[in-house]
PDB file of N, CA, C and O in Angstrom:
ATOM      1  N   MET E   1     -49.644 -13.916   3.368  1.00 55.00           N
ATOM      2  CA  MET E   1     -48.613 -14.559   2.972  1.00 55.00           C
ATOM      3  C   MET E   1     -48.066 -13.554   1.331  1.00 55.00           C
ATOM      4  O   MET E   1     -49.068 -13.057   0.998  1.00 55.00           O
ATOM      5  N   GLY E   2     -46.931 -13.080   1.709  1.00 56.00           N
ATOM      6  CA  GLY E   2     -46.442 -12.051   0.540  1.00 56.00           C
ATOM      7  C   GLY E   2     -46.230 -12.491  -0.859  1.00 56.00           C
ATOM      8  O   GLY E   2     -45.939 -13.876  -0.928  1.00 56.00           O
ATOM      9  N   SER E   3     -46.218 -11.851  -1.638  1.00 55.00           N
ATOM     10  CA  SER E   3     -45.794 -12.266  -3.143  1.00 55.00           C
ATOM     11  C   SER E   3     -44.355 -12.279  -3.199  1.00 55.00           C
ATOM     12  O   SER E   3     -43.623 -11.572  -2.318  1.00 55.00           O
ATOM     13  N   LYS E   4     -43.835 -12.763  -4.523  1.00 56.00           N
ATOM     14  CA  LYS E   4     -42.626 -12.739  -4.925  1.00 56.00           C
ATOM     15  C   LYS E   4     -42.138 -11.655  -5.387  1.00 56.00           C
ATOM     16  O   LYS E   4     -42.713 -11.103  -6.199  1.00 56.00           O
ATOM     17  N   LYS E   5     -40.899 -10.867  -4.773  1.00 52.00           N
ATOM     18  CA  LYS E   5     -40.803  -9.713  -5.273  1.00 52.00           C
ATOM     19  C   LYS E   5     -39.698  -9.665  -6.504  1.00 52.00           C
ATOM     20  O   LYS E   5     -38.718 -10.530  -6.656  1.00 52.00           O
ATOM     21  N   THR E   6     -39.976  -9.036  -7.313  1.00 51.00           N
ATOM     22  CA  THR E   6     -38.851  -8.999  -8.907  1.00 51.00           C
ATOM     23  C   THR E   6     -38.505  -7.526  -9.068  1.00 51.00           C
ATOM     24  O   THR E   6     -37.779  -7.608  -9.783  1.00 51.00           O
ATOM     25  N   ALA E   7     -38.570  -6.805  -8.345  1.00 50.00           N
ATOM     26  CA  ALA E   7     -38.142  -5.307  -8.359  1.00 50.00           C
ATOM     27  C   ALA E   7     -37.893  -4.760  -7.081  1.00 50.00           C
ATOM     28  O   ALA E   7     -38.467  -4.738  -6.132  1.00 50.00           O
ATOM     29  N   THR E   8     -36.836  -3.985  -7.380  1.00 53.00           N
ATOM     30  CA  THR E   8     -36.578  -3.109  -5.800  1.00 53.00           C
ATOM     31  C   THR E   8     -37.534  -1.911  -5.883  1.00 53.00           C
ATOM     32  O   THR E   8     -38.258  -1.429  -6.716  1.00 53.00           O
ATOM     33  N   ALA E   9     -37.633  -1.196  -4.739  1.00 50.00           N
ATOM     34  CA  ALA E   9     -38.475  -0.093  -4.437  1.00 50.00           C
ATOM     35  C   ALA E   9     -37.984   0.850  -5.431  1.00 50.00           C
ATOM     36  O   ALA E   9     -39.032   1.766  -5.719  1.00 50.00           O
ATOM     37  N   ALA E  10     -36.804   1.036  -5.951  1.00 59.00           N
ATOM     38  CA  ALA E  10     -36.186   2.201  -6.884  1.00 59.00           C
ATOM     39  C   ALA E  10     -36.994   1.879  -8.033  1.00 59.00           C
ATOM     40  O   ALA E  10     -36.500   2.447  -9.339  1.00 59.00           O
ATOM     41  N   GLY E  11     -37.398   0.572  -8.716  1.00 59.00           N
ATOM     42  CA  GLY E  11     -37.978   0.158  -9.855  1.00 59.00           C
ATOM     43  C   GLY E  11     -36.683  -0.535 -10.678  1.00 59.00           C
ATOM     44  O   GLY E  11     -37.187  -0.735 -11.822  1.00 59.00           O
ATOM     45  N   LEU E  12     -35.846  -0.510 -10.133  1.00 63.00           N
ATOM     46  CA  LEU E  12     -34.930  -1.648 -10.783  1.00 63.00           C
ATOM     47  C   LEU E  12     -35.011  -2.999 -10.684  1.00 63.00           C
ATOM     48  O   LEU E  12     -35.593  -3.426  -9.745  1.00 63.00           O
ATOM     49  N   PRO E  13     -34.235  -3.867 -11.663  1.00 72.00           N
ATOM     50  CA  PRO E  13     -34.608  -5.229 -11.739  1.00 72.00           C
ATOM     51  C   PRO E  13     -33.986  -5.803 -10.144  1.00 72.00           C
ATOM     52  O   PRO E  13     -32.932  -5.476  -9.722  1.00 72.00           O
ATOM     53  N   ALA E  14     -34.213  -6.940 -10.020  1.00 78.00           N
ATOM     54  CA  ALA E  14     -34.079  -7.581  -8.804  1.00 78.00           C
ATOM     55  C   ALA E  14     -32.663  -8.223  -9.142  1.00 78.00           C
ATOM     56  O   ALA E  14     -32.321  -8.553 -10.246  1.00 78.00           O
ATOM     57  N   LEU E  15     -31.761  -8.267  -8.284  1.00 85.00           N
ATOM     58  CA  LEU E  15     -30.099  -8.733  -8.441  1.00 85.00           C
ATOM     59  C   LEU E  15     -30.469 -10.522  -8.086  1.00 85.00           C
ATOM     60  O   LEU E  15     -30.964 -10.911  -7.278  1.00 85.00           O
ATOM     61  N   LYS E  16     -29.692 -10.837  -9.119  1.00 90.00           N
ATOM     62  CA  LYS E  16     -29.856 -12.577  -8.873  1.00 90.00           C
ATOM     63  C   LYS E  16     -28.522 -13.065  -9.198  1.00 90.00           C
ATOM     64  O   LYS E  16     -27.774 -12.599 -10.094  1.00 90.00           O
ATOM     65  N   ILE E  17     -28.088 -14.314  -8.768  1.00 93.00           N
ATOM     66  CA  ILE E  17     -26.777 -14.971  -9.008  1.00 93.00           C
ATOM     67  C   ILE E  17     -27.175 -15.084 -10.271  1.00 93.00           C
ATOM     68  O   ILE E  17     -27.847 -15.998 -10.850  1.00 93.00           O
ATOM     69  N   GLY E  18     -25.966 -15.067 -11.079  1.00 94.00           N
ATOM     70  CA  GLY E  18     -25.793 -15.495 -12.441  1.00 94.00           C
ATOM     71  C   GLY E  18     -26.488 -14.194 -13.541  1.00 94.00           C
ATOM     72  O   GLY E  18     -26.488 -14.341 -14.756  1.00 94.00           O
ATOM     73  N   GLY E  19     -26.825 -13.240 -12.835  1.00 93.00           N
ATOM     74  CA  GLY E  19     -27.811 -12.049 -13.665  1.00 93.00           C
ATOM     75  C   GLY E  19     -26.393 -11.158 -14.183  1.00 93.00           C
ATOM     76  O   GLY E  19     -25.326 -10.986 -13.864  1.00 93.00           O
ATOM     77  N   ARG E  20     -26.868 -10.851 -15.419  1.00 95.00           N
ATOM     78  CA  ARG E  20     -25.957  -9.968 -16.411  1.00 95.00           C
ATOM     79  C   ARG E  20     -25.897  -8.508 -16.374  1.00 95.00           C
ATOM     80  O   ARG E  20     -27.205  -8.230 -15.761  1.00 95.00           O
ATOM     81  N   MET E  21     -24.779  -7.878 -16.385  1.00 93.00           N
ATOM     82  CA  MET E  21     -24.542  -6.691 -16.219  1.00 93.00           C
ATOM     83  C   MET E  21     -23.813  -6.162 -17.077  1.00 93.00           C
ATOM     84  O   MET E  21     -23.059  -6.800 -17.569  1.00 93.00           O
ATOM     85  N   ARG E  22     -23.880  -4.849 -17.439  1.00 95.00           N
ATOM     86  CA  ARG E  22     -22.750  -3.879 -18.509  1.00 95.00           C
ATOM     87  C   ARG E  22     -22.320  -2.868 -17.998  1.00 95.00           C
ATOM     88  O   ARG E  22     -23.069  -2.410 -17.492  1.00 95.00           O
ATOM     89  N   ARG E  23     -21.085  -2.636 -18.181  1.00 93.00           N
ATOM     90  CA  ARG E  23     -20.790  -1.266 -17.701  1.00 93.00           C
ATOM     91  C   ARG E  23     -20.683  -0.344 -18.864  1.00 93.00           C
ATOM     92  O   ARG E  23     -20.426  -0.608 -20.096  1.00 93.00           O
ATOM     93  N   THR E  24     -21.311   0.824 -18.382  1.00 93.00           N
ATOM     94  CA  THR E  24     -21.747   1.775 -19.423  1.00 93.00           C
ATOM     95  C   THR E  24     -20.590   2.687 -20.123  1.00 93.00           C
ATOM     96  O   THR E  24     -20.871   3.084 -21.151  1.00 93.00           O
ATOM     97  N   ASP E  25     -19.670   2.828 -19.504  1.00 93.00           N
ATOM     98  CA  ASP E  25     -18.486   3.485 -19.840  1.00 93.00           C
ATOM     99  C   ASP E  25     -17.597   2.939 -20.908  1.00 93.00           C
ATOM    100  O   ASP E  25     -17.211   3.524 -22.127  1.00 93.00           O
ATOM    101  N   ASP E  26     -17.519   1.618 -20.882  1.00 92.00           N
ATOM    102  CA  ASP E  26     -16.911   0.978 -21.729  1.00 92.00           C
ATOM    103  C   ASP E  26     -17.603  -0.429 -22.746  1.00 92.00           C
ATOM    104  O   ASP E  26     -17.111  -1.052 -23.508  1.00 92.00           O
ATOM    105  N   GLY E  27     -18.658  -0.765 -22.023  1.00 93.00           N
ATOM    106  CA  GLY E  27     -19.443  -1.924 -22.842  1.00 93.00           C
ATOM    107  C   GLY E  27     -19.101  -3.098 -22.322  1.00 93.00           C
ATOM    108  O   GLY E  27     -19.453  -3.800 -22.914  1.00 93.00           O
ATOM    109  N   VAL E  28     -18.612  -3.596 -21.092  1.00 95.00           N
ATOM    110  CA  VAL E  28     -17.788  -4.623 -20.893  1.00 95.00           C
ATOM    111  C   VAL E  28     -18.895  -5.294 -20.007  1.00 95.00           C
ATOM    112  O   VAL E  28     -19.615  -4.751 -19.288  1.00 95.00           O
ATOM    113  N   SER E  29     -19.286  -6.822 -20.196  1.00 96.00           N
ATOM    114  CA  SER E  29     -20.439  -7.728 -19.702  1.00 96.00           C
ATOM    115  C   SER E  29     -19.757  -8.078 -18.579  1.00 96.00           C
ATOM    116  O   SER E  29     -18.582  -8.566 -18.516  1.00 96.00           O
ATOM    117  N   GLY E  30     -20.373  -8.520 -17.688  1.00 96.00           N
ATOM    118  CA  GLY E  30     -20.252  -9.322 -16.246  1.00 96.00           C
ATOM    119  C   GLY E  30     -21.585  -9.816 -15.993  1.00 96.00           C
ATOM    120  O   GLY E  30     -22.618  -9.950 -16.479  1.00 96.00           O
ATOM    121  N   ARG E  31     -20.833 -10.851 -14.826  1.00 96.00           N
ATOM    122  CA  ARG E  31     -22.181 -11.710 -14.177  1.00 96.00           C
ATOM    123  C   ARG E  31     -21.827 -11.601 -12.855  1.00 96.00           C
ATOM    124  O   ARG E  31     -20.969 -11.433 -12.327  1.00 96.00           O
ATOM    125  N   ILE E  32     -23.222 -11.573 -12.164  1.00 95.00           N
ATOM    126  CA  ILE E  32     -23.198 -11.535 -10.692  1.00 95.00           C
ATOM    127  C   ILE E  32     -22.763 -13.105 -10.105  1.00 95.00           C
ATOM    128  O   ILE E  32     -23.561 -13.660 -10.485  1.00 95.00           O
ATOM    129  N   VAL E  33     -21.667 -13.108  -9.654  1.00 96.00           N
ATOM    130  CA  VAL E  33     -21.226 -14.499  -8.667  1.00 96.00           C
ATOM    131  C   VAL E  33     -21.315 -14.809  -7.459  1.00 96.00           C
ATOM    132  O   VAL E  33     -21.729 -15.844  -7.313  1.00 96.00           O
ATOM    133  N   TRP E  34     -21.663 -13.777  -6.744  1.00 95.00           N
ATOM    134  CA  TRP E  34     -21.864 -13.834  -5.266  1.00 95.00           C
ATOM    135  C   TRP E  34     -22.843 -12.782  -5.104  1.00 95.00           C
ATOM    136  O   TRP E  34     -22.615 -11.611  -5.376  1.00 95.00           O
ATOM    137  N   ALA E  35     -23.577 -12.753  -3.605  1.00 93.00           N
ATOM    138  CA  ALA E  35     -24.427 -11.627  -3.142  1.00 93.00           C
ATOM    139  C   ALA E  35     -25.031 -12.026  -1.988  1.00 93.00           C
ATOM    140  O   ALA E  35     -25.213 -13.329  -1.728  1.00 93.00           O
ATOM    141  N   ASN E  36     -25.078 -11.023  -1.302  1.00 92.00           N
ATOM    142  CA  ASN E  36     -25.702 -11.292   0.235  1.00 92.00           C
ATOM    143  C   ASN E  36     -26.608 -10.110   0.065  1.00 92.00           C
ATOM    144  O   ASN E  36     -26.659  -9.065  -0.425  1.00 92.00           O
ATOM    145  N   GLY E  37     -26.971  -9.574   1.456  1.00 89.00           N
ATOM    146  CA  GLY E  37     -27.636  -8.589   1.678  1.00 89.00           C
ATOM    147  C   GLY E  37     -27.306  -7.319   1.465  1.00 89.00           C
ATOM    148  O   GLY E  37     -27.769  -6.009   1.854  1.00 89.00           O
ATOM    149  N   VAL E  38     -25.837  -7.335   1.657  1.00 93.00           N
ATOM    150  CA  VAL E  38     -25.030  -5.917   1.696  1.00 93.00           C
ATOM    151  C   VAL E  38     -24.317  -5.838   0.485  1.00 93.00           C
ATOM    152  O   VAL E  38     -23.916  -4.814   0.004  1.00 93.00           O
ATOM    153  N   SER E  39     -23.478  -6.849  -0.025  1.00 94.00           N
ATOM    154  CA  SER E  39     -22.550  -6.700  -1.175  1.00 94.00           C
ATOM    155  C   SER E  39     -22.756  -7.686  -2.204  1.00 94.00           C
ATOM    156  O   SER E  39     -23.711  -8.330  -2.211  1.00 94.00           O
ATOM    157  N   VAL E  40     -22.414  -7.414  -3.300  1.00 95.00           N
ATOM    158  CA  VAL E  40     -22.512  -7.987  -4.571  1.00 95.00           C
ATOM    159  C   VAL E  40     -21.114  -8.016  -5.065  1.00 95.00           C
ATOM    160  O   VAL E  40     -20.669  -6.835  -5.226  1.00 95.00           O
ATOM    161  N   LYS E  41     -20.779  -9.272  -5.618  1.00 96.00           N
ATOM    162  CA  LYS E  41     -19.721  -9.551  -6.443  1.00 96.00           C
ATOM    163  C   LYS E  41     -19.790  -9.682  -7.983  1.00 96.00           C
ATOM    164  O   LYS E  41     -20.564 -10.715  -8.232  1.00 96.00           O
ATOM    165  N   ILE E  42     -19.332  -9.354  -8.735  1.00 96.00           N
ATOM    166  CA  ILE E  42     -19.267  -9.333 -10.073  1.00 96.00           C
ATOM    167  C   ILE E  42     -18.141  -9.414 -11.180  1.00 96.00           C
ATOM    168  O   ILE E  42     -17.044  -9.076 -10.551  1.00 96.00           O
ATOM    169  N   ALA E  43     -18.400 -10.553 -11.516  1.00 97.00           N
ATOM    170  CA  ALA E  43     -16.754 -11.101 -12.592  1.00 97.00           C
ATOM    171  C   ALA E  43     -17.257 -10.493 -13.894  1.00 97.00           C
ATOM    172  O   ALA E  43     -18.135 -10.797 -14.600  1.00 97.00           O
ATOM    173  N   TRP E  44     -16.293  -9.533 -14.359  1.00 96.00           N
ATOM    174  CA  TRP E  44     -16.605  -8.884 -15.421  1.00 96.00           C
ATOM    175  C   TRP E  44     -16.014 -10.156 -16.722  1.00 96.00           C
ATOM    176  O   TRP E  44     -14.812 -10.679 -16.377  1.00 96.00           O
ATOM    177  N   ASP E  45     -16.218  -9.968 -17.739  1.00 95.00           N
ATOM    178  CA  ASP E  45     -15.580 -10.946 -18.911  1.00 95.00           C
ATOM    179  C   ASP E  45     -14.213 -10.763 -19.177  1.00 95.00           C
ATOM    180  O   ASP E  45     -13.340 -11.524 -19.686  1.00 95.00           O
ATOM    181  N   GLY E  46     -13.647  -9.791 -18.878  1.00 91.00           N
ATOM    182  CA  GLY E  46     -12.394  -9.290 -18.696  1.00 91.00           C
ATOM    183  C   GLY E  46     -11.494  -9.954 -17.910  1.00 91.00           C
ATOM    184  O   GLY E  46     -10.268 -10.068 -18.068  1.00 91.00           O
ATOM    185  N   GLY E  47     -12.020 -10.608 -16.804  1.00 94.00           N
ATOM    186  CA  GLY E  47     -11.394 -11.226 -16.012  1.00 94.00           C
ATOM    187  C   GLY E  47     -11.086 -10.660 -14.541  1.00 94.00           C
ATOM    188  O   GLY E  47     -10.688 -11.236 -13.550  1.00 94.00           O
ATOM    189  N   GLU E  48     -11.493  -9.331 -14.395  1.00 95.00           N
ATOM    190  CA  GLU E  48     -11.610  -8.783 -13.347  1.00 95.00           C
ATOM    191  C   GLU E  48     -12.833  -9.036 -12.603  1.00 95.00           C
ATOM    192  O   GLU E  48     -14.011  -9.491 -13.054  1.00 95.00           O
ATOM    193  N   GLN E  49     -12.574  -8.807 -11.089  1.00 96.00           N
ATOM    194  CA  GLN E  49     -13.811  -9.333 -10.226  1.00 96.00           C
ATOM    195  C   GLN E  49     -13.943  -8.138  -9.172  1.00 96.00           C
ATOM    196  O   GLN E  49     -12.775  -7.848  -8.657  1.00 96.00           O
ATOM    197  N   VAL E  50     -15.080  -7.600  -8.966  1.00 96.00           N
ATOM    198  CA  VAL E  50     -15.211  -6.365  -8.048  1.00 96.00           C
ATOM    199  C   VAL E  50     -16.262  -6.692  -7.016  1.00 96.00           C
ATOM    200  O   VAL E  50     -17.231  -7.639  -7.404  1.00 96.00           O
ATOM    201  N   THR E  51     -15.888  -6.249  -5.898  1.00 96.00           N
ATOM    202  CA  THR E  51     -17.144  -6.271  -4.880  1.00 96.00           C
ATOM    203  C   THR E  51     -17.906  -5.012  -4.392  1.00 96.00           C
ATOM    204  O   THR E  51     -16.702  -4.050  -3.916  1.00 96.00           O
ATOM    205  N   TRP E  52     -18.848  -4.891  -4.520  1.00 95.00           N
ATOM    206  CA  TRP E  52     -19.666  -3.394  -4.432  1.00 95.00           C
ATOM    207  C   TRP E  52     -20.473  -3.482  -3.332  1.00 95.00           C
ATOM    208  O   TRP E  52     -21.227  -4.685  -3.055  1.00 95.00           O
ATOM    209  N   ARG E  53     -20.638  -2.480  -2.453  1.00 95.00           N
ATOM    210  CA  ARG E  53     -22.098  -2.662  -1.724  1.00 95.00           C
ATOM    211  C   ARG E  53     -23.130  -2.223  -2.495  1.00 95.00           C
ATOM    212  O   ARG E  53     -23.142  -1.548  -3.320  1.00 95.00           O
ATOM    213  N   ARG E  54     -24.309  -2.899  -1.985  1.00 91.00           N
ATOM    214  CA  ARG E  54     -25.670  -2.928  -2.799  1.00 91.00           C
ATOM    215  C   ARG E  54     -26.123  -1.564  -2.670  1.00 91.00           C
ATOM    216  O   ARG E  54     -26.507  -1.088  -3.809  1.00 91.00           O
ATOM    217  N   ASP E  55     -25.801  -0.551  -1.899  1.00 90.00           N
ATOM    218  CA  ASP E  55     -26.141   0.758  -1.691  1.00 90.00           C
ATOM    219  C   ASP E  55     -25.617   1.411  -2.861  1.00 90.00           C
ATOM    220  O   ASP E  55     -26.016   2.780  -2.959  1.00 90.00           O
ATOM    221  N   SER E  56     -24.062   1.039  -3.056  1.00 92.00           N
ATOM    222  CA  SER E  56     -23.395   1.965  -4.147  1.00 92.00           C
ATOM    223  C   SER E  56     -23.917   1.972  -5.663  1.00 92.00           C
ATOM    224  O   SER E  56     -23.351   2.288  -6.507  1.00 92.00           O
ATOM    225  N   LEU E  57     -24.326   0.672  -5.811  1.00 89.00           N
ATOM    226  CA  LEU E  57     -24.895   0.267  -7.107  1.00 89.00           C
ATOM    227  C   LEU E  57     -25.485   1.467  -8.104  1.00 89.00           C
ATOM    228  O   LEU E  57     -25.428   1.504  -9.345  1.00 89.00           O
ATOM    229  N   ALA E  58     -26.535   2.284  -7.582  1.00 87.00           N
ATOM    230  CA  ALA E  58     -26.843   3.059  -8.299  1.00 87.00           C
ATOM    231  C   ALA E  58     -26.112   4.106  -8.705  1.00 87.00           C
ATOM    232  O   ALA E  58     -26.484   4.907  -9.754  1.00 87.00           O
ATOM    233  N   SER E  59     -25.199   4.317  -8.065  1.00 91.00           N
ATOM    234  CA  SER E  59     -24.046   5.587  -8.531  1.00 91.00           C
ATOM    235  C   SER E  59     -23.108   5.144  -9.413  1.00 91.00           C
ATOM    236  O   SER E  59     -22.299   5.592 -10.085  1.00 91.00           O
ATOM    237  N   ARG E  60     -22.635   3.562  -9.767  1.00 92.00           N
ATOM    238  CA  ARG E  60     -21.939   2.889 -10.686  1.00 92.00           C
ATOM    239  C   ARG E  60     -22.272   3.073 -11.931  1.00 92.00           C
ATOM    240  O   ARG E  60     -23.569   3.040 -12.262  1.00 92.00           O
ATOM    241  N   PRO E  61     -21.322   3.023 -12.650  1.00 92.00           N
ATOM    242  CA  PRO E  61     -21.588   3.132 -14.311  1.00 92.00           C
ATOM    243  C   PRO E  61     -22.215   1.711 -14.967  1.00 92.00           C
ATOM    244  O   PRO E  61     -21.281   1.154 -15.781  1.00 92.00           O
ATOM    245  N   ILE E  62     -23.328   1.409 -14.355  1.00 92.00           N
ATOM    246  CA  ILE E  62     -23.530  -0.226 -14.793  1.00 92.00           C
ATOM    247  C   ILE E  62     -24.799   0.050 -15.266  1.00 92.00           C
ATOM    248  O   ILE E  62     -25.769   0.671 -15.002  1.00 92.00           O
ATOM    249  N   GLU E  63     -25.408  -1.392 -16.192  1.00 92.00           N
ATOM    250  CA  GLU E  63     -26.623  -1.454 -16.458  1.00 92.00           C
ATOM    251  C   GLU E  63     -27.021  -2.730 -16.218  1.00 92.00           C
ATOM    252  O   GLU E  63     -26.024  -3.460 -16.582  1.00 92.00           O
ATOM    253  N   ILE E  64     -28.279  -3.144 -15.618  1.00 89.00           N
ATOM    254  CA  ILE E  64     -28.780  -4.179 -15.138  1.00 89.00           C
ATOM    255  C   ILE E  64     -29.206  -4.760 -16.327  1.00 89.00           C
ATOM    256  O   ILE E  64     -30.299  -4.277 -16.563  1.00 89.00           O
ATOM    257  N   LEU E  65     -28.782  -5.857 -16.948  1.00 89.00           N
ATOM    258  CA  LEU E  65     -29.688  -6.720 -18.062  1.00 89.00           C
ATOM    259  C   LEU E  65     -30.792  -7.513 -17.900  1.00 89.00           C
ATOM    260  O   LEU E  65     -30.552  -8.151 -16.902  1.00 89.00           O
ATOM    261  N   ALA E  66     -31.738  -7.363 -18.591  1.00 77.00           N
ATOM    262  CA  ALA E  66     -32.836  -8.312 -18.250  1.00 77.00           C
ATOM    263  C   ALA E  66     -32.582  -9.698 -18.850  1.00 77.00           C
ATOM    264  O   ALA E  66     -31.904  -9.913 -19.957  1.00 77.00           O
ATOM    265  N   GLY E  67     -33.118 -10.677 -18.147  1.00 63.00           N
ATOM    266  CA  GLY E  67     -32.970 -12.107 -18.280  1.00 63.00           C
ATOM    267  C   GLY E  67     -33.535 -12.392 -19.564  1.00 63.00           C
ATOM    268  O   GLY E  67     -33.252 -13.012 -20.671  1.00 63.00           O
TER     269      GLY E  67
END
C-alpha cells in the first residue's frame, strides 16, 4: 500500500481544491476552485477566473502558497 503524496515529482506542493496561489507579476491572490487530472480552475480575488492545463502551470507567473 502506498503512502499519501504531498508533492509532485518536480518538488512543487500538491494542488488541492481551496489551495491559495499568487500571481508573481502583480501580486493578486487566488484560490483553486476546481481541478481534475488535466486542468485547474483558479478564481482570482479580482473576480477573474481562469482554467489552465496542469502541465502549463510551471511556465505561468504564479506561486503556490503553503497552507
